[in-house]
Coordinates of C-alpha atoms in Angstrom, one line a residue:
Chain A
X1 CA -27.9 23.5 -1.5
X2 CA -29.9 22.3 -3.6
X3 CA -33.4 23.9 -4.6
X4 CA -36.4 22.0 -5.9
X5 CA -38.9 23.5 -7.0
X6 CA -41.1 20.7 -6.9
X7 CA -41.6 19.0 -4.3
X8 CA -43.3 16.4 -5.3
X9 CA -40.2 15.1 -7.3
X10 CA -37.4 13.6 -5.8
X11 CA -34.5 15.7 -6.0
X12 CA -31.5 12.2 -5.8
X13 CA -30.2 12.2 -8.8
X14 CA -28.6 9.0 -10.9
X15 CA -25.6 9.4 -11.1
X16 CA -24.1 6.4 -13.1
X17 CA -24.7 8.0 -16.3
X18 CA -22.6 9.4 -19.5
X19 CA -23.9 12.9 -19.5
X20 CA -24.3 15.6 -22.3
X21 CA -24.6 19.3 -22.6
X22 CA -27.5 19.0 -25.2
X23 CA -29.5 15.9 -23.6
X24 CA -31.9 18.4 -21.0
X25 CA -35.0 16.2 -22.0
X26 CA -37.7 15.4 -19.8
X27 CA -37.0 11.8 -20.2
X28 CA -34.2 12.8 -17.7
X29 CA -34.8 15.6 -16.1
X30 CA -34.3 16.7 -12.6
X31 CA -36.1 18.9 -10.0
X32 CA -32.9 21.2 -9.5
X33 CA -34.1 24.8 -10.5
X34 CA -31.6 26.2 -8.9
X35 CA -27.6 25.2 -7.2
X36 CA -26.7 28.0 -4.2
X37 CA -23.1 27.9 -3.8
X38 CA -21.9 28.5 -0.1
X39 CA -18.6 28.7 0.0
X40 CA -15.1 28.2 -2.1
X41 CA -13.7 25.4 -0.3
X42 CA -13.7 22.0 -2.7
X43 CA -16.6 20.7 -0.4
X44 CA -18.7 23.5 -1.5
X45 CA -17.9 23.0 -4.6
X46 CA -17.2 20.2 -6.2
X47 CA -20.3 19.1 -6.8
X48 CA -21.5 21.2 -10.2
X49 CA -18.9 18.4 -11.2
X50 CA -20.8 15.7 -10.4
X51 CA -24.2 16.5 -11.4
X52 CA -25.9 16.2 -14.3
X53 CA -24.5 17.8 -17.5
X54 CA -26.7 19.1 -20.0
X55 CA -29.3 19.8 -17.3
X56 CA -29.9 23.8 -17.1
X57 CA -30.2 25.2 -13.8
X58 CA -29.3 29.0 -12.2
X59 CA -26.2 29.3 -10.5
X60 CA -26.1 31.7 -7.2
X61 CA -22.7 31.8 -6.2
X62 CA -20.6 35.5 -3.6
X63 CA -18.2 37.2 -6.5
X64 CA -15.2 35.5 -5.2
X65 CA -16.3 32.0 -5.2
X66 CA -18.3 32.5 -9.4
X67 CA -14.1 34.0 -10.0
X68 CA -12.7 30.5 -9.1
X69 CA -15.9 29.0 -10.9
X70 CA -14.7 31.4 -14.4
X71 CA -11.2 30.2 -13.5
X72 CA -10.9 26.8 -13.2
X73 CA -12.2 25.6 -16.5
X74 CA -13.5 22.3 -15.1
X75 CA -16.2 24.0 -14.4
X76 CA -17.2 24.9 -18.2
X77 CA -18.7 21.3 -18.1
X78 CA -21.8 23.0 -16.8
X79 CA -23.1 24.6 -20.2
X80 CA -22.8 28.8 -20.4
X81 CA -26.2 28.2 -22.4
X82 CA -27.6 26.3 -20.0
X83 CA -26.7 27.0 -16.7
X84 CA -27.2 30.7 -15.8
X85 CA -24.5 32.2 -13.7
X86 CA -26.0 34.3 -10.8
X87 CA -23.1 36.8 -8.5
X88 CA -25.4 36.2 -4.7
X89 CA -24.7 39.9 -3.5
X90 CA -23.8 40.4 -0.4
X91 CA -26.4 40.8 2.6
X92 CA -29.4 41.8 -0.2
X93 CA -32.4 39.5 -0.3
X94 CA -32.7 37.5 -3.7
X95 CA -35.3 36.4 -5.2
X96 CA -35.0 32.5 -6.6
X97 CA -35.0 31.7 -10.4
X98 CA -34.5 28.7 -12.2
X99 CA -32.6 28.7 -15.2
X100 CA -35.1 30.2 -18.1
X101 CA -36.3 33.0 -15.7
X102 CA -39.0 31.7 -14.3
X103 CA -39.6 32.4 -10.3
X104 CA -39.5 30.1 -7.9
X105 CA -41.1 31.5 -4.8
X106 CA -38.2 31.2 -2.1
X107 CA -35.6 34.3 -1.8
X108 CA -32.4 34.0 0.0
X109 CA -30.2 36.3 1.4
X110 CA -26.5 35.3 2.1
X111 CA -25.7 37.0 5.9
X112 CA -21.9 37.2 6.2
X113 CA -20.6 34.5 9.6
X114 CA -17.4 34.3 11.5
X115 CA -15.3 31.9 9.3
X116 CA -12.1 31.4 7.6
X117 CA -10.8 31.3 3.8
X118 CA -11.1 28.4 1.7
X119 CA -7.9 25.8 2.2
X120 CA -6.4 25.8 -1.0
X121 CA -6.5 29.4 -0.7
X122 CA -4.6 29.7 2.2
X123 CA -0.4 29.9 0.6
X124 CA 0.7 33.4 1.3
X125 CA -1.9 34.6 2.4
X126 CA -2.3 36.8 6.3
X127 CA -4.2 34.0 8.5
X128 CA -3.1 35.4 11.8
X129 CA -6.6 36.8 12.1
X130 CA -9.4 34.8 10.6
X131 CA -10.9 36.3 6.8
X132 CA -14.1 37.2 7.6
X133 CA -17.4 39.3 6.5
X134 CA -17.0 38.7 2.3
X135 CA -16.0 35.3 2.0
X136 CA -17.6 32.6 5.1
X137 CA -21.6 32.9 4.9
X138 CA -25.0 32.1 6.0
X139 CA -28.6 31.5 3.7
X140 CA -31.2 32.6 4.6
X141 CA -33.5 31.0 2.7
X142 CA -37.5 32.2 2.7
X143 CA -40.2 30.5 0.5
X144 CA -43.9 33.2 0.1
X145 CA -45.8 31.9 4.1
X146 CA -43.1 33.6 5.2
X147 CA -41.0 30.2 6.6
X148 CA -37.2 31.0 7.1
X149 CA -34.3 28.2 6.9
X150 CA -30.6 29.2 8.2
X151 CA -27.9 27.4 6.1
X152 CA -24.4 27.9 8.6
X153 CA -22.3 25.1 7.2
X154 CA -19.2 26.7 8.3
X155 CA -18.9 29.6 11.4
X156 CA -16.1 30.3 14.0
X157 CA -18.9 31.8 16.7
X158 CA -22.3 32.4 16.9
X159 CA -23.0 36.7 17.0
X160 CA -26.3 38.3 18.4
X161 CA -27.2 38.9 14.5
X162 CA -26.4 34.8 13.6
X163 CA -29.0 34.4 17.1
X164 CA -31.9 37.0 16.2
X165 CA -31.5 34.8 12.9
X166 CA -31.7 32.2 14.3
X167 CA -34.9 32.7 16.7
X168 CA -37.0 34.3 13.9
X169 CA -36.1 30.2 11.4
X170 CA -38.1 27.5 11.1
X171 CA -35.1 25.1 10.6
X172 CA -31.6 25.7 11.3
X173 CA -28.8 23.7 10.1
X174 CA -25.2 24.6 11.9
X175 CA -21.4 24.1 11.3
X176 CA -21.3 20.1 13.6
X177 CA -17.7 20.0 12.6
X178 CA -16.3 19.1 16.1
X179 CA -17.3 18.3 19.4
X180 CA -14.3 20.3 21.2
X181 CA -11.5 22.0 19.5
X182 CA -8.0 20.5 20.0
X183 CA -10.4 17.4 19.2
X184 CA -7.9 16.8 15.7
X185 CA -5.1 17.6 17.6
X186 CA -5.9 15.3 20.7
X187 CA -6.2 12.3 17.9
X188 CA -3.1 13.0 16.2
X189 CA -4.4 13.3 13.4
X190 CA -3.7 17.4 12.5
X191 CA -1.8 20.1 13.7
X192 CA -5.0 22.5 13.9
X193 CA -7.7 23.9 16.5
X194 CA -11.4 24.1 15.6
X195 CA -10.5 27.7 15.8
X196 CA -8.1 28.1 13.3
X197 CA -10.3 26.6 10.9
X198 CA -12.6 28.4 11.4
X199 CA -15.5 25.9 13.2
X200 CA -16.4 26.8 16.7
X201 CA -16.9 23.7 18.7
X202 CA -20.4 22.1 19.9
X203 CA -19.7 21.7 23.4
X204 CA -18.2 23.5 26.0
X205 CA -18.7 27.5 27.3
X206 CA -18.9 28.7 24.2
X207 CA -19.8 25.7 22.0
X208 CA -23.0 25.6 19.8
X209 CA -25.3 24.5 22.6
X210 CA -24.9 26.7 25.0
X211 CA -24.8 29.5 22.1
X212 CA -28.6 28.4 21.4
X213 CA -29.6 27.3 24.1
X214 CA -32.3 29.7 24.1
X215 CA -34.1 28.8 21.1
X216 CA -36.5 27.1 21.5
X217 CA -39.3 26.8 19.3
X218 CA -36.7 27.1 16.5
X219 CA -35.7 22.8 14.7
X220 CA -32.2 22.7 15.0
X221 CA -29.7 20.0 13.5
X222 CA -25.9 19.7 12.6
X223 CA -23.9 19.6 9.4
X224 CA -20.6 19.3 8.4
X225 CA -19.9 16.8 11.0
X226 CA -16.7 15.5 11.2
X227 CA -15.7 12.2 11.8
X228 CA -13.8 13.1 14.4
X229 CA -16.7 13.9 15.9
X230 CA -18.4 11.3 18.7
X231 CA -21.8 12.8 17.8
X232 CA -22.4 10.5 14.5
X233 CA -22.3 7.9 16.8
X234 CA -25.9 7.2 18.3
X235 CA -25.1 5.4 21.3
X236 CA -21.8 7.6 22.7
X237 CA -22.3 10.0 25.1
X238 CA -22.3 12.8 22.9
X239 CA -24.8 12.7 20.8
X240 CA -27.0 12.1 23.8
X241 CA -26.4 15.6 25.0
X242 CA -26.6 16.7 21.4
X243 CA -30.6 14.6 21.1
X244 CA -31.1 15.9 25.1
X245 CA -30.9 19.8 24.2
X246 CA -32.8 19.9 21.5
X247 CA -30.7 19.2 18.1
X248 CA -31.1 16.6 15.2
X249 CA -27.7 14.6 14.2
X250 CA -27.9 15.1 10.2
X251 CA -27.5 12.0 8.6
X252 CA -27.2 10.6 4.3
X253 CA -31.1 11.3 2.8
X254 CA -32.2 12.8 5.5
X255 CA -35.6 14.9 4.5
X256 CA -37.0 18.4 6.4
X257 CA -40.4 20.2 5.6
X258 CA -40.1 23.6 6.1
Chain B
X1 CA -7.5 3.4 -11.1
X2 CA -6.3 4.0 -7.8
X3 CA -3.8 1.4 -6.8
X4 CA -3.2 -0.4 -3.3
X5 CA -0.2 -1.0 -1.9
X6 CA -1.4 -3.6 0.7
X7 CA -4.1 -5.5 -0.6
X8 CA -5.2 -7.2 2.4
X9 CA -6.2 -3.5 3.4
X10 CA -9.6 -2.3 1.9
X11 CA -8.8 0.4 -0.6
X12 CA -12.8 2.1 0.5
X13 CA -12.7 5.8 1.8
X14 CA -14.1 7.1 4.6
X15 CA -15.0 10.0 2.7
X16 CA -17.3 11.6 5.4
X17 CA -14.6 13.5 7.3
X18 CA -12.5 17.5 7.0
X19 CA -9.6 16.4 5.4
X20 CA -6.6 18.8 6.3
X21 CA -3.4 19.1 4.5
X22 CA -1.1 18.4 8.1
X23 CA -3.3 14.9 8.4
X24 CA -0.9 11.9 7.1
X25 CA -1.2 10.0 10.3
X26 CA -1.7 6.2 10.8
X27 CA -4.8 6.9 12.8
X28 CA -6.2 8.2 9.1
X29 CA -3.8 6.4 6.4
X30 CA -5.0 4.9 3.6
X31 CA -3.9 2.2 1.1
X32 CA -3.5 4.7 -1.7
X33 CA 0.1 4.7 -2.8
X34 CA -1.1 5.9 -6.2
X35 CA -3.7 7.2 -8.8
X36 CA -2.9 6.6 -12.2
X37 CA -5.5 9.0 -14.8
X38 CA -7.2 7.8 -17.5
X39 CA -8.0 10.6 -19.2
X40 CA -8.9 14.5 -19.0
X41 CA -13.0 13.5 -19.1
X42 CA -14.4 15.0 -15.9
X43 CA -15.5 11.5 -14.1
X44 CA -11.3 11.2 -14.2
X45 CA -10.1 13.7 -12.8
X46 CA -12.9 14.9 -11.0
X47 CA -12.1 11.4 -8.5
X48 CA -9.0 13.9 -7.3
X49 CA -11.1 16.5 -5.5
X50 CA -12.8 13.9 -2.8
X51 CA -9.6 12.0 -2.0
X52 CA -8.7 12.5 1.8
X53 CA -6.9 15.8 1.8
X54 CA -3.5 15.2 3.3
X55 CA -3.3 11.8 2.4
X56 CA 0.0 11.0 0.5
X57 CA 0.7 9.4 -2.7
X58 CA 2.1 9.5 -6.1
X59 CA 0.0 10.7 -8.9
X60 CA 0.7 9.9 -12.7
X61 CA -0.9 11.4 -16.0
X62 CA -0.6 12.5 -19.3
X63 CA 1.2 15.5 -20.3
X64 CA -2.1 17.5 -21.3
X65 CA -3.4 15.6 -18.1
X66 CA -1.6 17.1 -15.8
X67 CA -1.9 20.7 -17.6
X68 CA -5.2 21.0 -17.1
X69 CA -5.2 19.9 -13.4
X70 CA -1.3 22.2 -12.7
X71 CA -4.2 25.0 -15.0
X72 CA -7.6 24.1 -12.3
X73 CA -6.2 26.1 -8.8
X74 CA -8.9 23.2 -7.1
X75 CA -6.7 20.5 -7.9
X76 CA -3.6 22.4 -5.6
X77 CA -6.5 21.2 -2.3
X78 CA -3.6 18.7 -3.1
X79 CA -0.8 19.6 -1.3
X80 CA 2.2 19.6 -3.1
X81 CA 3.9 18.7 -0.4
X82 CA 2.9 15.1 -0.2
X83 CA 1.7 14.1 -3.8
X84 CA 4.0 14.3 -6.4
X85 CA 3.2 14.7 -9.8
X86 CA 4.6 12.7 -12.2
X87 CA 4.2 12.9 -16.2
X88 CA 3.2 9.0 -17.7
X89 CA 4.7 8.4 -21.2
X90 CA 3.1 7.8 -23.8
X91 CA 3.8 4.2 -24.6
X92 CA 7.0 3.8 -22.4
X93 CA 6.0 1.2 -19.5
X94 CA 6.8 3.0 -16.1
X95 CA 7.8 1.6 -12.6
X96 CA 5.6 2.7 -9.9
X97 CA 5.8 4.8 -6.7
X98 CA 4.6 6.1 -3.9
X99 CA 4.8 9.5 -2.9
X100 CA 7.9 8.3 -0.9
X101 CA 9.9 6.6 -4.1
X102 CA 9.1 3.3 -2.6
X103 CA 8.4 0.6 -5.4
X104 CA 4.8 -0.8 -6.1
X105 CA 5.6 -3.4 -7.5
X106 CA 3.6 -2.5 -10.7
X107 CA 4.5 -1.2 -13.7
X108 CA 2.0 0.5 -16.0
X109 CA 2.1 1.9 -19.2
X110 CA -0.3 4.5 -21.3
X111 CA -0.9 3.1 -24.7
X112 CA -3.0 5.4 -26.9
X113 CA -6.9 3.9 -27.9
X114 CA -9.3 5.6 -30.2
X115 CA -11.1 8.0 -28.7
X116 CA -11.8 11.9 -28.8
X117 CA -10.7 14.7 -27.0
X118 CA -13.1 15.5 -23.1
X119 CA -16.4 17.2 -23.5
X120 CA -15.3 21.0 -21.8
X121 CA -12.6 21.0 -24.5
X122 CA -14.6 20.2 -27.4
X123 CA -15.3 24.0 -27.7
X124 CA -13.3 25.9 -31.3
X125 CA -12.2 22.6 -32.0
X126 CA -12.3 20.9 -35.1
X127 CA -14.2 17.2 -34.5
X128 CA -14.7 16.4 -38.1
X129 CA -12.1 13.7 -36.6
X130 CA -12.0 11.7 -33.7
X131 CA -9.0 13.1 -31.7
X132 CA -6.4 9.8 -31.1
X133 CA -3.2 9.0 -30.3
X134 CA -2.4 11.5 -27.8
X135 CA -5.7 12.4 -26.2
X136 CA -7.4 9.0 -25.4
X137 CA -4.7 5.7 -23.5
X138 CA -5.9 2.4 -22.2
X139 CA -3.8 1.4 -19.1
X140 CA -1.7 -1.9 -19.1
X141 CA -0.4 -2.9 -15.4
X142 CA 1.3 -5.1 -15.0
X143 CA 2.9 -6.9 -11.5
X144 CA 5.7 -8.0 -10.6
X145 CA 4.5 -12.5 -11.7
X146 CA 3.7 -11.0 -14.8
X147 CA 0.5 -10.7 -14.3
X148 CA -1.1 -7.5 -16.9
X149 CA -4.9 -6.4 -16.7
X150 CA -6.0 -3.8 -18.6
X151 CA -8.5 -0.8 -17.8
X152 CA -9.5 0.9 -21.0
X153 CA -12.7 2.6 -19.9
X154 CA -13.2 4.6 -23.4
X155 CA -12.4 2.8 -26.7
X156 CA -13.9 4.0 -29.9
X157 CA -13.5 1.2 -32.3
X158 CA -10.7 -2.1 -31.5
X159 CA -7.9 -2.2 -32.5
X160 CA -5.7 -5.2 -33.7
X161 CA -3.4 -3.7 -31.2
X162 CA -5.5 -3.7 -27.8
X163 CA -6.7 -7.0 -29.1
X164 CA -2.9 -7.9 -28.7
X165 CA -2.6 -7.1 -25.0
X166 CA -5.8 -8.1 -24.6
X167 CA -4.9 -12.0 -25.6
X168 CA -1.6 -11.4 -23.1
X169 CA -3.7 -9.9 -20.3
X170 CA -5.5 -11.4 -16.7
X171 CA -7.8 -9.1 -16.7
X172 CA -9.2 -6.7 -19.6
X173 CA -11.8 -3.7 -18.0
X174 CA -13.1 -2.1 -21.3
X175 CA -16.0 0.4 -22.3
X176 CA -19.1 -0.8 -21.6
X177 CA -21.0 2.8 -22.8
X178 CA -23.4 1.8 -24.9
X179 CA -25.1 -0.9 -26.3
X180 CA -25.9 0.8 -29.8
X181 CA -24.9 3.4 -31.7
X182 CA -27.7 5.6 -31.7
X183 CA -29.2 4.3 -28.2
X184 CA -29.1 8.3 -26.8
X185 CA -30.3 9.3 -29.9
X186 CA -33.5 6.6 -29.9
X187 CA -33.9 6.8 -26.1
X188 CA -34.6 11.7 -26.9
X189 CA -31.3 12.3 -25.2
X190 CA -29.0 13.2 -27.5
X191 CA -28.1 14.1 -30.9
X192 CA -24.8 12.0 -30.5
X193 CA -24.6 8.6 -32.6
X194 CA -21.7 6.9 -29.8
X195 CA -19.3 7.4 -33.2
X196 CA -19.2 11.1 -31.6
X197 CA -18.9 9.9 -28.5
X198 CA -16.0 8.4 -29.0
X199 CA -17.0 5.5 -27.7
X200 CA -17.8 1.2 -29.1
X201 CA -20.9 -0.3 -29.5
X202 CA -21.4 -3.5 -26.9
X203 CA -23.5 -5.2 -29.7
X204 CA -23.7 -5.5 -33.4
X205 CA -21.1 -7.5 -36.3
X206 CA -18.0 -3.9 -35.2
X207 CA -19.7 -4.0 -31.3
X208 CA -17.0 -5.0 -28.4
X209 CA -18.1 -8.7 -27.9
X210 CA -17.7 -9.9 -31.7
X211 CA -14.4 -7.9 -31.9
X212 CA -13.0 -9.9 -28.8
X213 CA -15.1 -13.1 -29.2
X214 CA -11.2 -15.1 -29.9
X215 CA -10.5 -14.3 -26.3
X216 CA -11.6 -17.4 -24.1
X217 CA -8.8 -18.0 -21.8
X218 CA -8.5 -13.4 -20.3
X219 CA -11.2 -11.9 -18.6
X220 CA -13.2 -9.6 -19.7
X221 CA -15.5 -6.9 -17.8
X222 CA -17.7 -4.2 -19.0
X223 CA -16.8 -0.7 -17.1
X224 CA -18.1 2.8 -17.5
X225 CA -21.4 1.4 -18.2
X226 CA -24.5 4.4 -20.0
X227 CA -27.8 4.4 -17.7
X228 CA -29.1 3.6 -20.8
X229 CA -26.8 0.0 -21.1
X230 CA -29.8 -2.1 -20.6
X231 CA -27.0 -5.1 -20.0
X232 CA -27.1 -3.0 -16.1
X233 CA -30.6 -4.9 -15.5
X234 CA -29.7 -8.2 -15.0
X235 CA -32.6 -9.4 -15.4
X236 CA -32.4 -8.8 -19.6
X237 CA -32.2 -10.3 -23.0
X238 CA -29.0 -8.0 -23.2
X239 CA -27.4 -8.6 -19.6
X240 CA -27.6 -12.4 -21.1
X241 CA -26.5 -12.0 -24.1
X242 CA -22.9 -10.4 -21.8
X243 CA -23.0 -13.0 -19.3
X244 CA -22.9 -16.0 -22.5
X245 CA -20.4 -14.1 -24.1
X246 CA -18.3 -14.6 -21.4
X247 CA -18.0 -10.5 -19.9
X248 CA -18.9 -10.0 -16.4
X249 CA -21.0 -6.1 -16.2
X250 CA -19.0 -3.7 -13.0
X251 CA -21.0 -2.8 -10.1
X252 CA -20.0 -0.7 -7.0
X253 CA -17.4 -2.0 -4.9
X254 CA -16.3 -4.8 -7.7
X255 CA -13.4 -6.4 -5.7
X256 CA -11.6 -8.7 -8.4
X257 CA -7.4 -10.6 -7.9
X258 CA -5.0 -10.5 -10.9

């Protein structure tokens, strides 16, 4: 999640250049003031390697994710003189700052959601039960006006706490990985169910649409969508069901206003 | 450098999906049979993290680059059962194979070019002289018909050896980072010259166009172009000079046939 302190500036990054640690002048500045990492999976952390080198920002991540970043030397491409690394504590709201300590007018809270540990850390671990709380989080971001967005890219099921948070949020970005639990297996692509991967399905009696059906006011947007999920095809029956249920499907370049 | 064993298939990767280590069936196969890493810089190695997880290929890299990959746990996302890691020896041609050991009909040779060590490894190192030979390489890829392409994304100056190799190649992809040595400084973006960064300039008496001026038969393509380099603007004087000198400027989606 990239946080833009100057919403009137485009958040888009030019990424075709050679980047330098001593390059942080206005000619190449960008509006990203803070980055919050939502997990330890490759798709959560790899983007850090393609941010502009030499850009100053504050990086927030859970303790175990920060340990991964610290233990993998490639991430030292984020110059320690410019990028402040700050642990995101569990279940405790944090006032966000930029690298120089200036407040951004936003608070973020990391809250536990059911899920699993990153794939590359599975080896030798007991996976008979889903690992929860400590490793998989959702993010709640609140501005000075008290408006809140939830960012939950991976989630194994919707708990009462998540539902309560969503009722009080303006926008919910939510795990839309799979349409149904055996989707990957049925397509011959994997031996894993959605549950094994730590992902609730969009459809079904225990699915996301059903779980959030009482939320009429909150804007609901599916993110983190697998390419087997038919909701990616605008003209599919499934996409129609999603829309009819009051959900949007996120797309590249989508902009939302809190 | 991604090597495609089946040139009739598109080499493009779908990258919007969740990827799984047990997923290597034909439904999601892609034609990448081997990957050769040309250096240890972030822009050389980060792409490995966005390849399809669970795709089998053979990975070739220099000794020190393989050590970086081995020392950074995030790269274990390339499942060891599927991705064979093979050291690319210096100055010794290697017959390329896919993950299962099948020959690809291509040979590659890594040869030293003048350059510098990766940025994130600079700390505490003596940079008064450019580090050459061991760390910075060009790649020479030859097919069964004896046709050769050179891939030299970073190079501090054109040596007689490079020139000789280029004369015998069909295609040369070459470092086009900067138009002139002080470009980054003049733009107020960096305190570093091109020389300090290990990059020859395109223009000038000692530049790349001048160095390769005798090569009329070989197709010459600039790659690795910084966004300060005016050759990126098709209608610039500099782009015209490049074209008039017999060079092409690479672009996203460019395809070449050896």
